[in-house]
Coordinates of C-alpha atoms in Angstrom, one line a residue:
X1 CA 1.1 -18.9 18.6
X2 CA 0.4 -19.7 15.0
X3 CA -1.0 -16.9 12.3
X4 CA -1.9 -17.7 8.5
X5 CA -2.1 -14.7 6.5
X6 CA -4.4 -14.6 3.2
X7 CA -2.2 -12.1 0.8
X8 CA -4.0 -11.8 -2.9
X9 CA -4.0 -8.0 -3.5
X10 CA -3.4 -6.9 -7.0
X11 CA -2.0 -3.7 -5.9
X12 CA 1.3 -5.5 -5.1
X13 CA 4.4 -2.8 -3.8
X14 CA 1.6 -1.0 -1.2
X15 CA 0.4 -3.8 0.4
X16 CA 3.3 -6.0 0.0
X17 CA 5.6 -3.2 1.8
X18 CA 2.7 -3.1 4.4
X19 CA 2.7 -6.6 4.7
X20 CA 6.5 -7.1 5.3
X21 CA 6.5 -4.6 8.1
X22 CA 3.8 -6.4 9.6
X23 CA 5.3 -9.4 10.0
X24 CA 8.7 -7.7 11.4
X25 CA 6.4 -5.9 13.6
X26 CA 4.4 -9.6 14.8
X27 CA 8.1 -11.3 14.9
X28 CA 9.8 -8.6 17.1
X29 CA 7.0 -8.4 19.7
X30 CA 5.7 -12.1 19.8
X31 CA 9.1 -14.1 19.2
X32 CA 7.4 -17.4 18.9
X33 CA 5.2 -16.7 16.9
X34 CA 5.0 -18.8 14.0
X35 CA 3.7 -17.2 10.2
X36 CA 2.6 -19.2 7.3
X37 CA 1.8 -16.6 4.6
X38 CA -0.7 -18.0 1.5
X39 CA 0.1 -15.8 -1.5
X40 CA -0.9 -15.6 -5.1
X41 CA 1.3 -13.2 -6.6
X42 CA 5.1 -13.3 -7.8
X43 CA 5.6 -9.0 -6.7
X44 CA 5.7 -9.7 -3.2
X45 CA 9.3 -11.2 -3.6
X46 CA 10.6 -8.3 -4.5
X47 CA 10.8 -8.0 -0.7
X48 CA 12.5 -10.3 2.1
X49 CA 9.0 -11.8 3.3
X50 CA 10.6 -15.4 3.4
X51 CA 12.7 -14.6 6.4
X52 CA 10.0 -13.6 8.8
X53 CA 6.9 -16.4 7.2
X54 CA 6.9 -19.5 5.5
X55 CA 5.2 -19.0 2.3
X56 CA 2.8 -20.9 0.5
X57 CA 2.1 -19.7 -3.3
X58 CA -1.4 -20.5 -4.7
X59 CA -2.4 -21.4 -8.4
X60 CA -2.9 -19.1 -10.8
X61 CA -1.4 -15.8 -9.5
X62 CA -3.1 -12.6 -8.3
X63 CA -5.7 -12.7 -10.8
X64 CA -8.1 -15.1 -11.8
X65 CA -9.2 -12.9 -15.2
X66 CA -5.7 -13.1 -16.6
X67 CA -6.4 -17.4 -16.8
X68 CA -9.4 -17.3 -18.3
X69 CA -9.5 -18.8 -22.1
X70 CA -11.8 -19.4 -24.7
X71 CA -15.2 -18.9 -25.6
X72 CA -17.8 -17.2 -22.8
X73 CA -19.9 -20.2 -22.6
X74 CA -17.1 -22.2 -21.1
X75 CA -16.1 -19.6 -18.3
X76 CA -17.9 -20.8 -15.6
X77 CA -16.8 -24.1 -16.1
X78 CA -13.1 -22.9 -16.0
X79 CA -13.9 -20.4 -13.0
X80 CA -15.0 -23.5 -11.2
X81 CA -12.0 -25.4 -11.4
X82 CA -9.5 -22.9 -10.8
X83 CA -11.5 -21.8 -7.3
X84 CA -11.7 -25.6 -6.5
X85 CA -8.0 -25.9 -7.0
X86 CA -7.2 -23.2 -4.9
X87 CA -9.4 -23.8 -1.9
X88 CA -8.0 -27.1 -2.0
X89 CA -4.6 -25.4 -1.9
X90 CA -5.9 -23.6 1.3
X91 CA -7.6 -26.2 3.3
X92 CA -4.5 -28.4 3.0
X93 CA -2.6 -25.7 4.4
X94 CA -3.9 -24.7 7.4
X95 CA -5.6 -28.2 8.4
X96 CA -1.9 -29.0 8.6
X97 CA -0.7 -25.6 10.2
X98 CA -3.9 -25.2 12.3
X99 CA -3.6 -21.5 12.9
X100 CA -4.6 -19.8 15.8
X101 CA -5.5 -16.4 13.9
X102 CA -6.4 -16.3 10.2
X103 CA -5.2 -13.1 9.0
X104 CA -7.1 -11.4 5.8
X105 CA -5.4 -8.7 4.1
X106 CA -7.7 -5.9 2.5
X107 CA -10.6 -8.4 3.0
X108 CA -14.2 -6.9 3.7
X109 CA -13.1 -3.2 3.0
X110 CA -11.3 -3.9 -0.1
X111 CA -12.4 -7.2 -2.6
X112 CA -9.0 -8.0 -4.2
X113 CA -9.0 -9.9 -7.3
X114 CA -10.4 -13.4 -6.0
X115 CA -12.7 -12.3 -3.4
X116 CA -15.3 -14.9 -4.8
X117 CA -13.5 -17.6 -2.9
X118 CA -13.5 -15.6 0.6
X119 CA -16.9 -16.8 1.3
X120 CA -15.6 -20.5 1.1
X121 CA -12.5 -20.4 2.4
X122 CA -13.8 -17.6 6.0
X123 CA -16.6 -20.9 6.5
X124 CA -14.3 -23.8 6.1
X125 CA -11.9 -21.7 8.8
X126 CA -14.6 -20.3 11.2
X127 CA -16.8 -24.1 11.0
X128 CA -13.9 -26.5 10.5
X129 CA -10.4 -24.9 12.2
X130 CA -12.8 -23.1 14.8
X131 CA -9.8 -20.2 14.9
X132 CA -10.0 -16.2 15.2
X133 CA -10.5 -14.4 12.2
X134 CA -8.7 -11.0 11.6
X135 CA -9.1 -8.2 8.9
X136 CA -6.4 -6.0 7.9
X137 CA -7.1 -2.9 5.8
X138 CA -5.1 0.1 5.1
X139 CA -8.1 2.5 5.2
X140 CA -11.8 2.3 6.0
X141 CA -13.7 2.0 2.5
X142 CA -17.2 0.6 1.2
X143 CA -17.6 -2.7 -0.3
X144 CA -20.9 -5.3 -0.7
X145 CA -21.9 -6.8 1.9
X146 CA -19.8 -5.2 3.9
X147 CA -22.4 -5.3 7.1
X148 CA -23.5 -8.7 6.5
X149 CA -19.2 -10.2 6.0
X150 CA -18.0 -8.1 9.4
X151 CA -21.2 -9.7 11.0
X152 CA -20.8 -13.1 10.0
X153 CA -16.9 -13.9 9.6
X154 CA -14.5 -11.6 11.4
X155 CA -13.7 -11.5 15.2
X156 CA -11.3 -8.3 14.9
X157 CA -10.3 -5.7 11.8
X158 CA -7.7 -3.9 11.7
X159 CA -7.8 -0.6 10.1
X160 CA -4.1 0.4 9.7
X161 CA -4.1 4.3 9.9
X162 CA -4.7 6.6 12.6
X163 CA -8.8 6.7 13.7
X164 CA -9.3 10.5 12.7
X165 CA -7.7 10.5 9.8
X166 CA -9.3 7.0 8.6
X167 CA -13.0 8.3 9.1
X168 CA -12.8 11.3 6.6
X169 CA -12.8 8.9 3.6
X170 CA -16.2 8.7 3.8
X171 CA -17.1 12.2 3.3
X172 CA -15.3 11.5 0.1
X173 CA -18.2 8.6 -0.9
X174 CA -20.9 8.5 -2.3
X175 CA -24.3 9.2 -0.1
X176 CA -25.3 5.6 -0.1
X177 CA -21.6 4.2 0.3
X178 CA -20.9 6.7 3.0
X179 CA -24.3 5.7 4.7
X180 CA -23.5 2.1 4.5
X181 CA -19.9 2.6 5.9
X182 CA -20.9 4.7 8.8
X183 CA -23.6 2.4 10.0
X184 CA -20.7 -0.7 10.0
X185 CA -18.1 1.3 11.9
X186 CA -21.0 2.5 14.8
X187 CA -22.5 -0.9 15.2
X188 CA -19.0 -3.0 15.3
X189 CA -16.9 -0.1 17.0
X190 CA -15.5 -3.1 19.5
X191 CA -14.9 -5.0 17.0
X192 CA -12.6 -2.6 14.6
X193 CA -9.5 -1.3 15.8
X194 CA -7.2 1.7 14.4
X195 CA -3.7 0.9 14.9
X196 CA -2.0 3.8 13.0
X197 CA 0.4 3.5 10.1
X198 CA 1.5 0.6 9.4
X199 CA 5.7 0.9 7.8
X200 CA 9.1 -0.1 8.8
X201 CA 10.0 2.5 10.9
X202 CA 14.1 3.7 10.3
X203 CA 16.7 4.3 12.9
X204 CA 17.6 7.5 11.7
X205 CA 15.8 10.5 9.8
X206 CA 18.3 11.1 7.6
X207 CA 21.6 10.1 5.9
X208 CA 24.0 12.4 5.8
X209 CA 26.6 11.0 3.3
X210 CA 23.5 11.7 0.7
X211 CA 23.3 14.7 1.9
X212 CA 27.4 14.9 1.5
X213 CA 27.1 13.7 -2.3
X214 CA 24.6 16.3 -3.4
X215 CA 27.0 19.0 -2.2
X216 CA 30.1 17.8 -3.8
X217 CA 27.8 17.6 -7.0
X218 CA 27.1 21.2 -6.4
X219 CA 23.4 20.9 -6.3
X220 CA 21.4 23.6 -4.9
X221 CA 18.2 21.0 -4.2
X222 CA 17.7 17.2 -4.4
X223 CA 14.0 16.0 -4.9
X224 CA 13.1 12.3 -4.8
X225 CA 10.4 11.6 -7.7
X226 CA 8.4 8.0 -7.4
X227 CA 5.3 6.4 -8.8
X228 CA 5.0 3.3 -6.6
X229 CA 4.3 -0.1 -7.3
X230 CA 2.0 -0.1 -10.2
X231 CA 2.0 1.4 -13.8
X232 CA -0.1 4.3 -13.4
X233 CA 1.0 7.9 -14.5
X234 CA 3.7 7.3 -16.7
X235 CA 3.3 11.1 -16.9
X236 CA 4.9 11.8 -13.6
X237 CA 8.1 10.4 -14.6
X238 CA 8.4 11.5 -18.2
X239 CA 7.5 15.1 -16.6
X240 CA 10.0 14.9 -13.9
X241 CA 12.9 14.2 -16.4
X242 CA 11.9 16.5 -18.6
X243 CA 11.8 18.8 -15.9
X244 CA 15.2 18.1 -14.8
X245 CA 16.7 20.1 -18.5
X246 CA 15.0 23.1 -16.6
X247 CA 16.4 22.5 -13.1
X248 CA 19.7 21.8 -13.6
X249 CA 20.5 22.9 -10.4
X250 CA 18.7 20.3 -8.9
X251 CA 19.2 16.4 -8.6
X252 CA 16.7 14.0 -9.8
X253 CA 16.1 10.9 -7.8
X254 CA 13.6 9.2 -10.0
X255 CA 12.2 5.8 -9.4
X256 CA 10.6 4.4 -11.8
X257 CA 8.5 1.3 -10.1
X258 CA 9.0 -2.0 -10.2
X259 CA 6.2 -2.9 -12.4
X260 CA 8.2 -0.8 -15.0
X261 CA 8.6 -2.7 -18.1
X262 CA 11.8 -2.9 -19.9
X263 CA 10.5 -1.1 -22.8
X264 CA 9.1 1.7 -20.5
X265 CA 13.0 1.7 -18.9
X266 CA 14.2 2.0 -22.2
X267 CA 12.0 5.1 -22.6
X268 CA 12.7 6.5 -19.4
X269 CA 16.8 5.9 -19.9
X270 CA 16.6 8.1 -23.2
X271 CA 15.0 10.7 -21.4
X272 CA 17.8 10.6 -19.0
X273 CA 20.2 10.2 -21.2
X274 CA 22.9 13.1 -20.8
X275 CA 21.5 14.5 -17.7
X276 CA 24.0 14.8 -15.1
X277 CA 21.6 16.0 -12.0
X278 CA 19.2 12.6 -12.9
X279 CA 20.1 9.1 -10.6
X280 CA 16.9 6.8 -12.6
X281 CA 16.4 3.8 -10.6
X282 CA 14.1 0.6 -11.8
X283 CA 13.2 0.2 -8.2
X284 CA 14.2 1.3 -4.7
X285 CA 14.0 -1.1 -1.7
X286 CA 12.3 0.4 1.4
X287 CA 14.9 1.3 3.2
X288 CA 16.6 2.7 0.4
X289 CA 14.0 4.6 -0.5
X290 CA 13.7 5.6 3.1
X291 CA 17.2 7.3 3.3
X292 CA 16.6 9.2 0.1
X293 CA 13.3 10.7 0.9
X294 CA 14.9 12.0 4.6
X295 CA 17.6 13.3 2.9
X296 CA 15.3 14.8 -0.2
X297 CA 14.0 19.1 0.1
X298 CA 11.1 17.6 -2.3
X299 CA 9.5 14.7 -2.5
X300 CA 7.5 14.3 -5.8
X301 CA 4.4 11.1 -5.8
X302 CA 1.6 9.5 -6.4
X303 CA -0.4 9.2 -2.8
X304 CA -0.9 5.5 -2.3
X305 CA -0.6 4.1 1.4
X306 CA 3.0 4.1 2.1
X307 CA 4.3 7.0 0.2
X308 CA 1.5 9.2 1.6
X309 CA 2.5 7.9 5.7
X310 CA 6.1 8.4 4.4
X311 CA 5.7 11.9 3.4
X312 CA 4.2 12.6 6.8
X313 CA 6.4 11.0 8.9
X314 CA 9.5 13.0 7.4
X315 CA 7.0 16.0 7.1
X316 CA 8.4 16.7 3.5
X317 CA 7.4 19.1 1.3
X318 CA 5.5 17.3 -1.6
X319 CA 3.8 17.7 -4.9
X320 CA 1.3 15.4 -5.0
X321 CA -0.2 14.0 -8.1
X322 CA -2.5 11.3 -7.3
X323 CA -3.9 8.6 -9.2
X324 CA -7.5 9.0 -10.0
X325 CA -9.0 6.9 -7.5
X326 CA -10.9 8.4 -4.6
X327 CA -8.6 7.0 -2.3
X328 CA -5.5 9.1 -3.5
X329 CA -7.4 12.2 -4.2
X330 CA -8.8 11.5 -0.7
X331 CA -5.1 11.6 0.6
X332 CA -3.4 14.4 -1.3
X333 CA -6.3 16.8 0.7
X334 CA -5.3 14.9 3.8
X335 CA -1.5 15.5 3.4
X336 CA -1.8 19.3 2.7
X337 CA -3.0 19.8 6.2
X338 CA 0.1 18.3 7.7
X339 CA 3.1 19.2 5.3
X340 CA 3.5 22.1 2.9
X341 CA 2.2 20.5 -0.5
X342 CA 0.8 21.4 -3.7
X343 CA -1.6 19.2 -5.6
X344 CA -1.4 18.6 -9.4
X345 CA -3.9 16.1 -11.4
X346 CA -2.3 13.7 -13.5
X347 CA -3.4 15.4 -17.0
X348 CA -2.0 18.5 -15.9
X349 CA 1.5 16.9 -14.4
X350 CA 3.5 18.5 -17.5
X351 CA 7.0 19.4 -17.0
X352 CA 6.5 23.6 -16.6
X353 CA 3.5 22.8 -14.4
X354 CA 5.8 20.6 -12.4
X355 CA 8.5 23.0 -12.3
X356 CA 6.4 26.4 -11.2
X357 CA 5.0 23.4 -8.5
X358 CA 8.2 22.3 -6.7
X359 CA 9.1 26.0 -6.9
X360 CA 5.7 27.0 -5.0
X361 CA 6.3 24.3 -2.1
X362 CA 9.3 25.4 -0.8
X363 CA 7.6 28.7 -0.6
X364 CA 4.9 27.0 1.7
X365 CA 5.2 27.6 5.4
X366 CA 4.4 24.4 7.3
X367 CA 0.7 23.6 8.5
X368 CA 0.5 23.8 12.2
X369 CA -1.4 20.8 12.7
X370 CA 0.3 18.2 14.9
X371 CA 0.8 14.9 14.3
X372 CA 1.0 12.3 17.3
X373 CA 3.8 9.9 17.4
X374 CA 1.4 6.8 17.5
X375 CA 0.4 7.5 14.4
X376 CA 3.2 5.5 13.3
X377 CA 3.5 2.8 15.9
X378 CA 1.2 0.6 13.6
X379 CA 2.8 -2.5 13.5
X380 CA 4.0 -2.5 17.3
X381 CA 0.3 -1.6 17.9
X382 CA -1.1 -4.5 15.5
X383 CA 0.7 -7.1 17.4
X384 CA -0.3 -6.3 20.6
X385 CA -3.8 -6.7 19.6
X386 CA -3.0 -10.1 18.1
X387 CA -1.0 -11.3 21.4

């Protein structure tokens, strides 16, 4: 069996993290299978991909805007040849690899930075390969032509979070958007699948040697404090290590991203500087990052994808502070009916709000809503459909 996966998303860390356990996942439960992932962005390597796919890297990066040169007149001209040169990029590949399943990630429910090519690329692989095509989105959410590209192109999505969860985004839409959405998911229920959380499950819950170290250090509380893969709310980690000078009876995990720039690390390293309950990280691998949230009382975040299912799945207490999208406002609601949380905005993450927070969530008593255990089967789940 042969899978080519189309990977362009902008959002990098999420969906590259989502990605990698997706192809452990595909490797583990069809041995044979054989992975050629098409990618456009550098962040992705921040993570072992090349040991479970081949990868093929496409011109011009994750984002066709950051090439574009010159006067206005001459952009469509210089659109033109950079789509031409990747679909040529594309069509070579798989009219060598001849896939059996063409994979999209966040393709039709999310349009990543060069959705304009989709179009080109879904007909030459429908018309010319004549192979299955396959969606793969974290959540359900509403994009153009939505009805019209899940008609025409895609055999199976896959909506990578549990069904009940996934269908209360759209009370979070607008009227029209929600409308839209609604009448996709009811006419092409056998075609879209919910496969639950998608993540790289760990062996163990927790590590007790962390545990072990915050004891010897003679710290009443250890709280794990993380803004994921992108630059957003810088706040949340200037507020944390601010925050820390009042909780010195505390240790400070605090990861910093690793889209951090060196002169934000620079920043962020003064902050820190002379705090002995603060560990500041540039970046934490997964599993890294794994074994310090099981062994954390708090977990401190923004609410993408994987830090939301992560909080969950180690039913920590949280304060939330999500991004302002929809999506992770969306989520931070969610997660308060599972685990004891309390939500801050990002204008109002300052260090004494953050403080009088983390103080109220241990306070919390935990929501009584259960959470099946194939909510995070995801990637087992994924494969079997593909098989």
């Amino acid at each position: 069996m042969k899978i080519a996966i189309y990977y362009n998303n902008a959002d990098t860390l999420g969906h590259a993290t989502r990605l990698l356990a997706l192809l452990k996942g595909i490797k583990e439960n069809i041995p044979r299978c054989r992975i050629v992932l098409l990618a456009g962005d550098v962040v992705p390597m921040f993570l072992p991909l090349r040991g479970f796919t081949e990868v093929v890297m496409l011109p011009y990066g994750a984002d066709w805007k950051g090439n574009i040169k010159g006067e206005t007149r001459k952009l469509s001209n210089q659109i033109g040849h950079m789509f031409r040169e990747r679909f040529a990029r594309v069509r070579s590949v798989l009219k060598g690899f001849h896939p059996d399943i063409f994979l999209v990630d966040h393709f039709p429910f999310g349009q990543g930075p060069w959705f304009l090519e989709m179009p080109f690329i879904l007909d030459y692989v429908k018309d010319e390969l004549g192979c299955k095509v396959f969606g793969s989105a974290g959540y359900l959410n509403y994009a153009e032509r939505l009805y019209e590209n899940v008609d025409h192109y895609f055999d199976r999505i896959l909506v990578h979070s549990p069904r009940p969860l996934a269908l209360t985004y759209m009370k979070h839409l607008d009227d029209r958007s929600a409308g839209e959405l609604t009448r996709v998911v009811r006419a092409f229920k056998d075609k879209i699948d919910f496969t639950g959380f998608v993540f790289d499950r760990p062996e163990s819950l927790a590590d007790g040697r962390l545990r072990d170290e915050r004891w010897k250090k003679g710290f009443e509380k250890m709280v794990l404090v993380s803004r994921g893969g992108g630059v957003w709310n810088d706040r949340i980690i200037v507020s944390a290590l601010l925050a820390a000078r009042k909780k010195k009876e505390w240790w400070f995990i605090v990861c910093c991203g690793p889209a951090t720039g060196a002169k934000e690390m620079r920043m962020y390293n003064g902050l820190a500087r002379g705090a002995g309950n603060v560990k500041l990280v540039h970046f934490l691998p997964p599993e890294d990052f794994d074994r310090y949230l099981a062994a954390a009382d708090i977990g401190v975040s923004l609410t993408g994808y994987n830090a939301a299912l992560k909080l969950l799945f180690f039913r920590k207490r949280a304060v939330l502070v999500p991004h302002d999208i929809s999506e992770q406002i969306w989520r931070a609601k969610l997660l308060s009916n599972y685990i004891p949380a309390v939500i801050l905005t990002s204008k109002n993450a300052t260090a004494d709000r953050l403080v009088a927070a983390m103080e109220a969530v241990l306070k919390k008593t935990v929501p009584r809503k259960k959470m099946p255990a194939d909510w995070f089967e995801g990637a087992s789940q994924t494969a079997g459909i593909l098989a």
